[in-house]
Amino acid sequence: MRHGKKVNHLGRKTAHRKAMLANMACSLIEHKRINTTVAKAKALRQFVEPMITKSKEDTTHNRRIVMARLRQKDAVTELFRDVAVKVGDRPGGYTRIIKLGNRLGDNADMAMIELVDYNEIYNAGKATKSKSTRRSRRGGSKSAAPAPAPQAKKEEE
């Protein structure tokens, strides 16, 4: 039975795994997206999202906790200064994992992990959707549906 064994060891010892995740988290904060394997991306998501949550409240205590795990002063500064401002109103889910297919050399499942608020392609479509109002089923659909239909018939004739 595997009770209480949630951690994916990624084929590494504890110190190696923590150092690798810290380096990957610093790269993610610096570049806003990185390509890696699916297993490492899922482990990185669990590693970095609590630190982004801590960065929303800029206290000395939170900075020390994040610094102990990230180990790079520049990454901590950028996390608290830039990333925390962008994700301030988001209640979680700061990263997105997009599967990319298999790697050519060893056929490993590859994925791109990115910070959600820094992708302009996805955020452009969502900005327009959030401004739209909710319409009732009775009033909006009946008046909107018949108008385009007669125009289509006139063009066909």
mmCIF file of N, CA, C and O in Angstrom, residues 18-19 21-23 25-26 29 46-81 83-84 94:
data_model
loop_
_atom_site.group_PDB
_atom_site.id
_atom_site.type_symbol
_atom_site.label_atom_id
_atom_site.label_comp_id
_atom_site.label_asym_id
_atom_site.label_seq_id
_atom_site.Cartn_x
_atom_site.Cartn_y
_atom_site.Cartn_z
ATOM 1 N N LYS A 18 15.180 18.800 -4.769
ATOM 2 C CA LYS A 18 14.870 20.144 -4.286
ATOM 3 C C LYS A 18 15.673 21.199 -5.030
ATOM 4 O O LYS A 18 15.152 22.275 -5.357
ATOM 5 N N ALA A 19 16.941 20.910 -5.310
ATOM 6 C CA ALA A 19 17.769 21.863 -6.054
ATOM 7 C C ALA A 19 17.254 22.029 -7.477
ATOM 8 O O ALA A 19 17.203 23.146 -8.008
ATOM 9 N N LEU A 21 14.139 21.562 -8.583
ATOM 10 C CA LEU A 21 12.874 22.292 -8.567
ATOM 11 C C LEU A 21 13.098 23.773 -8.277
ATOM 12 O O LEU A 21 12.414 24.633 -8.849
ATOM 13 N N ALA A 22 14.056 24.090 -7.416
ATOM 14 C CA ALA A 22 14.364 25.494 -7.139
ATOM 15 C C ALA A 22 14.903 26.176 -8.392
ATOM 16 O O ALA A 22 14.504 27.309 -8.713
ATOM 17 N N ASN A 23 15.785 25.504 -9.115
ATOM 18 C CA ASN A 23 16.325 26.081 -10.350
ATOM 19 C C ASN A 23 15.247 26.234 -11.410
ATOM 20 O O ASN A 23 15.195 27.252 -12.115
ATOM 21 N N ALA A 25 12.034 26.611 -10.865
ATOM 22 C CA ALA A 25 11.126 27.678 -10.428
ATOM 23 C C ALA A 25 11.727 29.047 -10.719
ATOM 24 O O ALA A 25 11.021 29.960 -11.166
ATOM 25 N N CYS A 26 13.032 29.197 -10.503
ATOM 26 C CA CYS A 26 13.688 30.475 -10.810
ATOM 27 C C CYS A 26 13.645 30.757 -12.303
ATOM 28 O O CYS A 26 13.425 31.892 -12.726
ATOM 29 N N ILE A 29 10.089 31.869 -13.187
ATOM 30 C CA ILE A 29 9.827 33.250 -12.775
ATOM 31 C C ILE A 29 10.542 34.226 -13.693
ATOM 32 O O ILE A 29 10.001 35.269 -14.059
ATOM 33 N N GLN A 46 3.355 22.160 -8.136
ATOM 34 C CA GLN A 46 3.145 22.023 -6.694
ATOM 35 C C GLN A 46 4.194 22.794 -5.908
ATOM 36 O O GLN A 46 3.940 23.224 -4.785
ATOM 37 N N PHE A 47 5.378 22.972 -6.477
ATOM 38 C CA PHE A 47 6.466 23.664 -5.791
ATOM 39 C C PHE A 47 6.292 25.178 -5.848
ATOM 40 O O PHE A 47 6.533 25.881 -4.862
ATOM 41 N N VAL A 48 5.867 25.708 -6.999
ATOM 42 C CA VAL A 48 5.920 27.153 -7.215
ATOM 43 C C VAL A 48 4.622 27.880 -6.843
ATOM 44 O O VAL A 48 4.670 29.041 -6.441
ATOM 45 N N GLU A 49 3.492 27.220 -6.930
ATOM 46 C CA GLU A 49 2.232 27.918 -6.658
ATOM 47 C C GLU A 49 2.089 28.397 -5.214
ATOM 48 O O GLU A 49 1.622 29.509 -4.988
ATOM 49 N N PRO A 50 2.496 27.624 -4.198
ATOM 50 C CA PRO A 50 2.439 28.177 -2.837
ATOM 51 C C PRO A 50 3.351 29.396 -2.649
ATOM 52 O O PRO A 50 3.009 30.305 -1.881
ATOM 53 N N MET A 51 4.467 29.438 -3.364
ATOM 54 C CA MET A 51 5.357 30.593 -3.243
ATOM 55 C C MET A 51 4.761 31.828 -3.909
ATOM 56 O O MET A 51 4.946 32.950 -3.428
ATOM 57 N N ILE A 52 4.043 31.643 -5.002
ATOM 58 C CA ILE A 52 3.370 32.781 -5.636
ATOM 59 C C ILE A 52 2.278 33.307 -4.713
ATOM 60 O O ILE A 52 2.082 34.521 -4.593
ATOM 61 N N THR A 53 1.581 32.401 -4.027
ATOM 62 C CA THR A 53 0.566 32.830 -3.062
ATOM 63 C C THR A 53 1.212 33.636 -1.933
ATOM 64 O O THR A 53 0.677 34.662 -1.509
ATOM 65 N N LYS A 54 2.376 33.191 -1.463
ATOM 66 C CA LYS A 54 3.070 33.936 -0.403
ATOM 67 C C LYS A 54 3.523 35.300 -0.893
ATOM 68 O O LYS A 54 3.578 36.256 -0.117
ATOM 69 N N SER A 55 3.849 35.417 -2.171
ATOM 70 C CA SER A 55 4.370 36.681 -2.688
ATOM 71 C C SER A 55 3.292 37.760 -2.770
ATOM 72 O O SER A 55 3.611 38.940 -2.914
ATOM 73 N N LYS A 56 2.011 37.379 -2.692
ATOM 74 C CA LYS A 56 0.938 38.370 -2.762
ATOM 75 C C LYS A 56 0.942 39.289 -1.555
ATOM 76 O O LYS A 56 0.510 40.430 -1.640
ATOM 77 N N GLU A 57 1.437 38.804 -0.415
ATOM 78 C CA GLU A 57 1.563 39.625 0.785
ATOM 79 C C GLU A 57 3.045 39.839 1.049
ATOM 80 O O GLU A 57 3.750 38.911 1.453
ATOM 81 N N ASP A 58 3.531 41.030 0.797
ATOM 82 C CA ASP A 58 4.960 41.326 0.861
ATOM 83 C C ASP A 58 5.369 41.641 2.294
ATOM 84 O O ASP A 58 5.349 42.788 2.736
ATOM 85 N N THR A 59 5.732 40.595 3.041
ATOM 86 C CA THR A 59 6.255 40.767 4.388
ATOM 87 C C THR A 59 7.646 40.162 4.442
ATOM 88 O O THR A 59 8.027 39.353 3.583
ATOM 89 N N THR A 60 8.395 40.536 5.442
ATOM 90 C CA THR A 60 9.742 39.994 5.621
ATOM 91 C C THR A 60 9.693 38.491 5.839
ATOM 92 O O THR A 60 10.526 37.741 5.303
ATOM 93 N N HIS A 61 8.717 38.044 6.594
ATOM 94 C CA HIS A 61 8.577 36.612 6.861
ATOM 95 C C HIS A 61 8.337 35.831 5.565
ATOM 96 O O HIS A 61 8.983 34.801 5.331
ATOM 97 N N ASN A 62 7.411 36.310 4.725
ATOM 98 C CA ASN A 62 7.134 35.625 3.465
ATOM 99 C C ASN A 62 8.347 35.637 2.541
ATOM 100 O O ASN A 62 8.622 34.660 1.854
ATOM 101 N N ARG A 63 9.074 36.747 2.509
ATOM 102 C CA ARG A 63 10.289 36.809 1.682
ATOM 103 C C ARG A 63 11.319 35.793 2.147
ATOM 104 O O ARG A 63 11.985 35.159 1.322
ATOM 105 N N ARG A 64 11.459 35.616 3.452
ATOM 106 C CA ARG A 64 12.437 34.653 3.960
ATOM 107 C C ARG A 64 12.028 33.220 3.660
ATOM 108 O O ARG A 64 12.876 32.382 3.346
ATOM 109 N N ILE A 65 10.736 32.934 3.748
ATOM 110 C CA ILE A 65 10.260 31.580 3.420
ATOM 111 C C ILE A 65 10.521 31.274 1.945
ATOM 112 O O ILE A 65 11.030 30.202 1.598
ATOM 113 N N VAL A 66 10.193 32.218 1.063
ATOM 114 C CA VAL A 66 10.393 32.013 -0.371
ATOM 115 C C VAL A 66 11.884 31.933 -0.698
ATOM 116 O O VAL A 66 12.311 31.108 -1.501
ATOM 117 N N MET A 67 12.692 32.767 -0.053
ATOM 118 C CA MET A 67 14.137 32.756 -0.304
ATOM 119 C C MET A 67 14.758 31.430 0.115
ATOM 120 O O MET A 67 15.674 30.931 -0.549
ATOM 121 N N ALA A 68 14.250 30.835 1.185
ATOM 122 C CA ALA A 68 14.775 29.548 1.640
ATOM 123 C C ALA A 68 14.529 28.449 0.615
ATOM 124 O O ALA A 68 15.319 27.507 0.502
ATOM 125 N N ARG A 69 13.459 28.554 -0.147
ATOM 126 C CA ARG A 69 13.144 27.517 -1.138
ATOM 127 C C ARG A 69 13.690 27.824 -2.522
ATOM 128 O O ARG A 69 14.080 26.914 -3.247
ATOM 129 N N LEU A 70 13.720 29.097 -2.923
ATOM 130 C CA LEU A 70 14.195 29.448 -4.265
ATOM 131 C C LEU A 70 15.710 29.578 -4.351
ATOM 132 O O LEU A 70 16.296 29.250 -5.381
ATOM 133 N N ARG A 71 16.339 30.125 -3.325
ATOM 134 C CA ARG A 71 17.799 30.229 -3.232
ATOM 135 C C ARG A 71 18.431 31.210 -4.207
ATOM 136 O O ARG A 71 19.625 31.158 -4.428
ATOM 137 N N GLN A 72 17.651 32.073 -4.850
ATOM 138 C CA GLN A 72 18.214 33.087 -5.750
ATOM 139 C C GLN A 72 17.540 34.419 -5.459
ATOM 140 O O GLN A 72 16.326 34.553 -5.585
ATOM 141 N N LYS A 73 18.373 35.389 -5.083
ATOM 142 C CA LYS A 73 17.846 36.678 -4.652
ATOM 143 C C LYS A 73 17.122 37.403 -5.785
ATOM 144 O O LYS A 73 16.078 38.024 -5.573
ATOM 145 N N ASP A 74 17.652 37.320 -7.008
ATOM 146 C CA ASP A 74 17.024 38.010 -8.139
ATOM 147 C C ASP A 74 15.632 37.456 -8.427
ATOM 148 O O ASP A 74 14.701 38.210 -8.736
ATOM 149 N N ALA A 75 15.481 36.140 -8.330
ATOM 150 C CA ALA A 75 14.184 35.522 -8.595
ATOM 151 C C ALA A 75 13.164 35.927 -7.532
ATOM 152 O O ALA A 75 11.998 36.191 -7.845
ATOM 153 N N VAL A 76 13.600 35.993 -6.274
ATOM 154 C CA VAL A 76 12.697 36.396 -5.193
ATOM 155 C C VAL A 76 12.257 37.841 -5.393
ATOM 156 O O VAL A 76 11.080 38.181 -5.239
ATOM 157 N N THR A 77 13.201 38.699 -5.778
ATOM 158 C CA THR A 77 12.868 40.110 -6.006
ATOM 159 C C THR A 77 11.862 40.250 -7.131
ATOM 160 O O THR A 77 10.882 40.987 -7.014
ATOM 161 N N GLU A 78 12.084 39.538 -8.238
ATOM 162 C CA GLU A 78 11.156 39.627 -9.373
ATOM 163 C C GLU A 78 9.797 39.042 -9.016
ATOM 164 O O GLU A 78 8.763 39.566 -9.444
ATOM 165 N N LEU A 79 9.795 37.968 -8.228
ATOM 166 C CA LEU A 79 8.531 37.351 -7.825
ATOM 167 C C LEU A 79 7.689 38.325 -7.004
ATOM 168 O O LEU A 79 6.501 38.512 -7.273
ATOM 169 N N PHE A 80 8.296 38.984 -6.034
ATOM 170 C CA PHE A 80 7.538 39.888 -5.176
ATOM 171 C C PHE A 80 7.223 41.211 -5.870
ATOM 172 O O PHE A 80 6.216 41.834 -5.573
ATOM 173 N N ARG A 81 8.081 41.666 -6.784
ATOM 174 C CA ARG A 81 7.874 42.968 -7.406
ATOM 175 C C ARG A 81 6.940 42.892 -8.613
ATOM 176 O O ARG A 81 5.992 43.650 -8.719
ATOM 177 N N VAL A 83 5.638 39.667 -10.468
ATOM 178 C CA VAL A 83 4.654 38.587 -10.599
ATOM 179 C C VAL A 83 3.504 38.785 -9.609
ATOM 180 O O VAL A 83 2.342 38.610 -9.971
ATOM 181 N N ALA A 84 3.809 39.174 -8.388
ATOM 182 C CA ALA A 84 2.762 39.332 -7.376
ATOM 183 C C ALA A 84 1.760 40.418 -7.757
ATOM 184 O O ALA A 84 0.569 40.312 -7.456
ATOM 185 N N TYR A 94 -2.025 29.707 -10.793
ATOM 186 C CA TYR A 94 -1.142 30.690 -11.411
ATOM 187 C C TYR A 94 -0.375 30.128 -12.600
ATOM 188 O O TYR A 94 0.208 30.888 -13.357
#
